Coordinates of N, CA, C and O in Angstrom, one line a residue:
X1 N 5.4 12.7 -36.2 CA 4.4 11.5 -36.0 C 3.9 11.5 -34.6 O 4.6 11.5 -33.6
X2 N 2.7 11.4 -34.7 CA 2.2 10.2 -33.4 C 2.1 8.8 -32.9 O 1.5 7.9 -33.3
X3 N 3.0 9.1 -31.7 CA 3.4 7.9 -31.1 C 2.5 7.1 -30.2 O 1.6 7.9 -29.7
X4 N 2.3 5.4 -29.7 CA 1.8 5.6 -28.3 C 2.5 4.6 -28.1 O 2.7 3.8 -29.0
X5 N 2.9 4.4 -27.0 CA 3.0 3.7 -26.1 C 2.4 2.2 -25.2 O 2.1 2.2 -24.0
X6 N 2.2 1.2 -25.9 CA 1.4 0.2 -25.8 C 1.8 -0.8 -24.6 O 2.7 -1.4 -25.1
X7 N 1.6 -1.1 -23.5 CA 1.6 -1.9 -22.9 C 1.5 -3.4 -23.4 O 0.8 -4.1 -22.6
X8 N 2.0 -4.0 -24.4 CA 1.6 -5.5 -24.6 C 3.3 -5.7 -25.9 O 4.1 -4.9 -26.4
X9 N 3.3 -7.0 -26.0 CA 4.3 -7.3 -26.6 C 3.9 -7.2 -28.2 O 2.8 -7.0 -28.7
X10 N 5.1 -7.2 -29.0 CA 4.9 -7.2 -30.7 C 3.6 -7.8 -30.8 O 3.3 -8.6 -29.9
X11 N 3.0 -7.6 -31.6 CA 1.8 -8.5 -32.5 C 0.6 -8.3 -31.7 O -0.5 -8.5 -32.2
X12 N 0.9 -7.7 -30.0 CA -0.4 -8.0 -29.2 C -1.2 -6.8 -29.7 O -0.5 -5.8 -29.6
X13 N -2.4 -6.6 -30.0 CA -3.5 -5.7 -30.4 C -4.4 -5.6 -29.5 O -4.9 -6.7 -29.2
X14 N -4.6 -4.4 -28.9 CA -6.1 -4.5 -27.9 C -6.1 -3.9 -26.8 O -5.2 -3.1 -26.6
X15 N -7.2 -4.0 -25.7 CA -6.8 -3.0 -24.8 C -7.0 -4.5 -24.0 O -7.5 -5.5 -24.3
X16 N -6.2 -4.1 -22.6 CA -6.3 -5.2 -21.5 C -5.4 -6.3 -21.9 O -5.7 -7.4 -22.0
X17 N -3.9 -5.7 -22.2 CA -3.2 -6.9 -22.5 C -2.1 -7.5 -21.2 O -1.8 -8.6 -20.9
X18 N -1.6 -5.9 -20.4 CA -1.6 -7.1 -19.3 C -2.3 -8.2 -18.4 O -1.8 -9.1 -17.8
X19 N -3.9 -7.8 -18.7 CA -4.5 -8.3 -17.8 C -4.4 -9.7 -18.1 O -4.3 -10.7 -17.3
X20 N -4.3 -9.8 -19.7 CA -4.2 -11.6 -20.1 C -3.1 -12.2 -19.7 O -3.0 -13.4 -19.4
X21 N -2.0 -11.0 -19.6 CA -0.5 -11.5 -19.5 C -0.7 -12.3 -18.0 O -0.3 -13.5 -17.8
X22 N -1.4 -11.6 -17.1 CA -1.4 -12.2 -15.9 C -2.0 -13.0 -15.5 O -1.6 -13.9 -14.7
X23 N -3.3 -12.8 -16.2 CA -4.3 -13.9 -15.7 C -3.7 -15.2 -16.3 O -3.6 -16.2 -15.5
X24 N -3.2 -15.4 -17.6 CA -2.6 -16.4 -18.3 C -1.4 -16.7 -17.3 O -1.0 -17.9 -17.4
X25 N -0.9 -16.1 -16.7 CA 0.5 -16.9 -16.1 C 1.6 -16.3 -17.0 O 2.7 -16.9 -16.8
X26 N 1.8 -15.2 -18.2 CA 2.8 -15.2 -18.7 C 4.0 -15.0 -18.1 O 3.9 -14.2 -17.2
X27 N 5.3 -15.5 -18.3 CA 6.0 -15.5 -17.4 C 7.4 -14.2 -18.2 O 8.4 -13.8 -17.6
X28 N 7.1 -13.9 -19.2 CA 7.3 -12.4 -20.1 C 6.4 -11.3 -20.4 O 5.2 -11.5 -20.2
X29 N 6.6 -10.5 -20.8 CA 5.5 -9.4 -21.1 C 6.6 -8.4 -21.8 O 7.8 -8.5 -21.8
X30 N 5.5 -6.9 -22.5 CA 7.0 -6.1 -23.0 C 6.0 -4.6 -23.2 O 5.0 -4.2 -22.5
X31 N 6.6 -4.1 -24.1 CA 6.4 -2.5 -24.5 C 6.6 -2.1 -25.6 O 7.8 -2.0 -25.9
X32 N 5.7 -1.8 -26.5 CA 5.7 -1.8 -28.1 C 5.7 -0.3 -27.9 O 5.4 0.2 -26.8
X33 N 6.1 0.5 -29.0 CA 6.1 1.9 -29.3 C 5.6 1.8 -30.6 O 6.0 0.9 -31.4
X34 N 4.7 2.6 -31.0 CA 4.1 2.0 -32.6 C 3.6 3.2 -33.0 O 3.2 4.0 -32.1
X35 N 3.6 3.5 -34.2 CA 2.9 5.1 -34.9 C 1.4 4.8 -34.6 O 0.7 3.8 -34.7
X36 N 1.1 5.8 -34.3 CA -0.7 6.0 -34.5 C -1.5 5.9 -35.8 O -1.0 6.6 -36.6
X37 N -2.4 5.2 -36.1 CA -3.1 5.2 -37.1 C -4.3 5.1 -36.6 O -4.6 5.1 -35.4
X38 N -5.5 5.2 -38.1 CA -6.9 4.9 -37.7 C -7.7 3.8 -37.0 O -8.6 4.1 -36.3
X39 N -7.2 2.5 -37.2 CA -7.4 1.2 -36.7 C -6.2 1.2 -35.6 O -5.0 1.5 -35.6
X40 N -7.1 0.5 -34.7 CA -6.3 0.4 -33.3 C -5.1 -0.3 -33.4 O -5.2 -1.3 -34.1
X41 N -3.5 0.1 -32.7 CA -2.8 -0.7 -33.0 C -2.3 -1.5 -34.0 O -1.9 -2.6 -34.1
X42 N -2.7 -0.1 -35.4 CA -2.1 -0.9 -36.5 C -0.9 -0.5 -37.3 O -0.4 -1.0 -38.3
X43 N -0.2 1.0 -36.3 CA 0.8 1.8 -37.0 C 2.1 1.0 -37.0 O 2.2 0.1 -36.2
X44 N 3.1 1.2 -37.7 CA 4.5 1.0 -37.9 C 4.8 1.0 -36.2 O 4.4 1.8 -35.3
X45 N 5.8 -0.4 -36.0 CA 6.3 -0.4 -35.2 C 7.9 0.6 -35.1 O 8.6 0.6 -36.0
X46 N 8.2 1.4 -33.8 CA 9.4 2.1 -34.1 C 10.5 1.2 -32.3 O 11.7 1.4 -32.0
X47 N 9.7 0.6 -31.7 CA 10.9 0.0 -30.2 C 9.5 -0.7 -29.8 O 8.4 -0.2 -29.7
X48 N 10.0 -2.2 -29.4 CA 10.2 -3.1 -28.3 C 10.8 -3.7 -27.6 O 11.9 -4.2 -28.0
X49 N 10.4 -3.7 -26.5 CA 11.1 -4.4 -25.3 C 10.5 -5.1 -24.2 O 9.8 -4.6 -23.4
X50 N 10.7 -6.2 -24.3 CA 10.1 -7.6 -23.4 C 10.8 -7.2 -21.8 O 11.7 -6.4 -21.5
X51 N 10.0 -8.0 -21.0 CA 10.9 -7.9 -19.5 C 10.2 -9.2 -19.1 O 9.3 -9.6 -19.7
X52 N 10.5 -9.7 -18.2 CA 10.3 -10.8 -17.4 C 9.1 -10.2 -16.3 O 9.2 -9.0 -16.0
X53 N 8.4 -10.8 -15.9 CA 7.2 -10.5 -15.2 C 7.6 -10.9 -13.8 O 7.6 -12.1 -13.8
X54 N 7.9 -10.3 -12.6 CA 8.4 -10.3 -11.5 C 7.3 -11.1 -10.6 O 6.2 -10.6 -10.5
X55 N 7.5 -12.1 -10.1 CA 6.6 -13.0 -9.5 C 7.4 -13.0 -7.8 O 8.5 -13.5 -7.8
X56 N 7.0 -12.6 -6.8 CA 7.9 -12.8 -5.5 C 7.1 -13.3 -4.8 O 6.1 -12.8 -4.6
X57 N 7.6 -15.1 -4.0 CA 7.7 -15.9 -3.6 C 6.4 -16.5 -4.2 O 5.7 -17.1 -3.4
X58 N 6.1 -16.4 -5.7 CA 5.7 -17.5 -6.2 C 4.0 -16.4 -6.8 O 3.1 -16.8 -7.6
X59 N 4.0 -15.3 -6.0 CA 3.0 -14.4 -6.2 C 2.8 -13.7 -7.3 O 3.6 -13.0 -7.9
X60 N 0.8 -14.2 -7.5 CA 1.0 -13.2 -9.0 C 0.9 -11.4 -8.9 O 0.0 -10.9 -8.2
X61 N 1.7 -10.9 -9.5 CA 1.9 -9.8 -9.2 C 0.5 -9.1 -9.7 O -0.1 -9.6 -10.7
X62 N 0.0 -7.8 -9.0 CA -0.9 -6.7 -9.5 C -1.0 -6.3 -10.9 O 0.2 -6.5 -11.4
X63 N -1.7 -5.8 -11.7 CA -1.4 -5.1 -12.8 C -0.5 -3.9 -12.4 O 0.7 -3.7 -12.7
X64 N -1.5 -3.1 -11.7 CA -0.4 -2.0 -11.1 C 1.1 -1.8 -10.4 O 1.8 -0.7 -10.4
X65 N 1.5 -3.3 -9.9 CA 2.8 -3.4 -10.0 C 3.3 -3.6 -11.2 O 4.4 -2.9 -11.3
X66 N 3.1 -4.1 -12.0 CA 3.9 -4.5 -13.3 C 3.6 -2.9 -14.1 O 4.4 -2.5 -14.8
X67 N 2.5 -2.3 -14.0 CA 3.2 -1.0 -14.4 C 3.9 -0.3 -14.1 O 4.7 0.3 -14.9
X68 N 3.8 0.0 -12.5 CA 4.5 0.7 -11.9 C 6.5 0.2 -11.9 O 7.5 1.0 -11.8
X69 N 6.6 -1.1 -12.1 CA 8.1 -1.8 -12.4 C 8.2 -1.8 -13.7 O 8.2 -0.7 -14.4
X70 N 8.3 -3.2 -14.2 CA 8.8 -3.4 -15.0 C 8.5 -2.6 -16.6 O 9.3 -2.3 -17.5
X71 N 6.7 -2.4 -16.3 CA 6.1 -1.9 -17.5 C 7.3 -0.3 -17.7 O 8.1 -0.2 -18.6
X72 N 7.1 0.4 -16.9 CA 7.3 1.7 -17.2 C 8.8 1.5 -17.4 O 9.2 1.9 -18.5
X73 N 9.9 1.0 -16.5 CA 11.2 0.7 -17.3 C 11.0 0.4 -18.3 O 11.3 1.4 -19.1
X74 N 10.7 -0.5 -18.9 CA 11.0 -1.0 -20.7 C 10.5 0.0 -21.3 O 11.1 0.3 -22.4
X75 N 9.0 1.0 -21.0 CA 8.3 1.9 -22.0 C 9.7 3.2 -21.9 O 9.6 4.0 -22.8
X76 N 10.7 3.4 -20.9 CA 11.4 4.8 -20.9 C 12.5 3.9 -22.2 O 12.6 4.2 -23.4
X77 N 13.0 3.0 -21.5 CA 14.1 2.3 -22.5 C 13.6 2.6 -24.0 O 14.4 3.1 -24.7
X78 N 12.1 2.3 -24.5 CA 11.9 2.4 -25.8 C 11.9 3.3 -26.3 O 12.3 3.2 -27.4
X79 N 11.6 4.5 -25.6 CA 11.2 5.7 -25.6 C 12.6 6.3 -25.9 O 12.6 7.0 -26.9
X80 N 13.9 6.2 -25.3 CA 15.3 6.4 -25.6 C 15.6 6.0 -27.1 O 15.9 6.9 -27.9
X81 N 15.5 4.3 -27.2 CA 15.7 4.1 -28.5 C 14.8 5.2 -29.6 O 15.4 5.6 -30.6
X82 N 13.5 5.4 -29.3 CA 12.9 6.1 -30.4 C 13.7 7.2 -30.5 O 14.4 7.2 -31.5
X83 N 13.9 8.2 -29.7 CA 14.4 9.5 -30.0 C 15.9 9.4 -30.4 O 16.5 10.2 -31.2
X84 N 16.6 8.1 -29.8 CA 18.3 8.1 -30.7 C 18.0 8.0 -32.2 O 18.5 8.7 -33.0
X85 N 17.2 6.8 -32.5 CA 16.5 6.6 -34.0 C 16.1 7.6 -34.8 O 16.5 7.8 -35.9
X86 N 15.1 8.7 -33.9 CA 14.9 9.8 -34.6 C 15.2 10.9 -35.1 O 14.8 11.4 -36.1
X87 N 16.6 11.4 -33.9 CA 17.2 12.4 -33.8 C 18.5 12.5 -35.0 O 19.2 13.5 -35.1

C-alpha cells in the first residue's frame, strides 16, 4: 500500500492544516498516517497521534517549529506503530 503521512488530526482533510491549527489558537494538533486513494485524504486510517502544541512564554509558535518538533516526533511514533501493525 501507499501510505502518506498527513500533518492534521483524525477527520482533518486538506492541505494547510497546521496553519489553521495555529492561526486558530489550537492548543493540540497530531499526525494521521492514512492509505492513499483517489480523493484527497480519503484512504483507510492505519496511526494517529495528537501532541500538544508547544507555546514558550505565551508565543505562537512557527509552522516550521511545530514541524520541525512536535510534528515530526508524532509522524516517526506513527510511522513505528504502522510497521509493528504491518510486519
Amino acid at each position: 500500500p501507499c501510505l502518506i503521512v498527513h500533518p492534521g488530526i483524525e477527520g482533518d482533510r486538506g492541505m494547510s492544516s497546521i496553519d489553521w491549527a495555529l492561526k486558530e489558537h489550537a492548543e493540540e494538533w497530531g499526525v494521521t498516517i492514512l492509505q492513499a486513494e483517489d480523493e484527497m485524504d480519503a484512504g483507510d486510517i492505519w496511526a494517529t497521534n495528537n501532541f500538544k502544541i508547544s507555546r514558550h512564554q505565551g508565543k505562537v509558535p512557527t509552522k516550521s517549529s511545530v514541524y520541525r518538533g512536535e510534528c515530526i516526533n508524532a509522524a516517526v511514533v506513527g510511522l513505528r506503530q504502522v510497521l509493528h501493525d504491518f510486519a
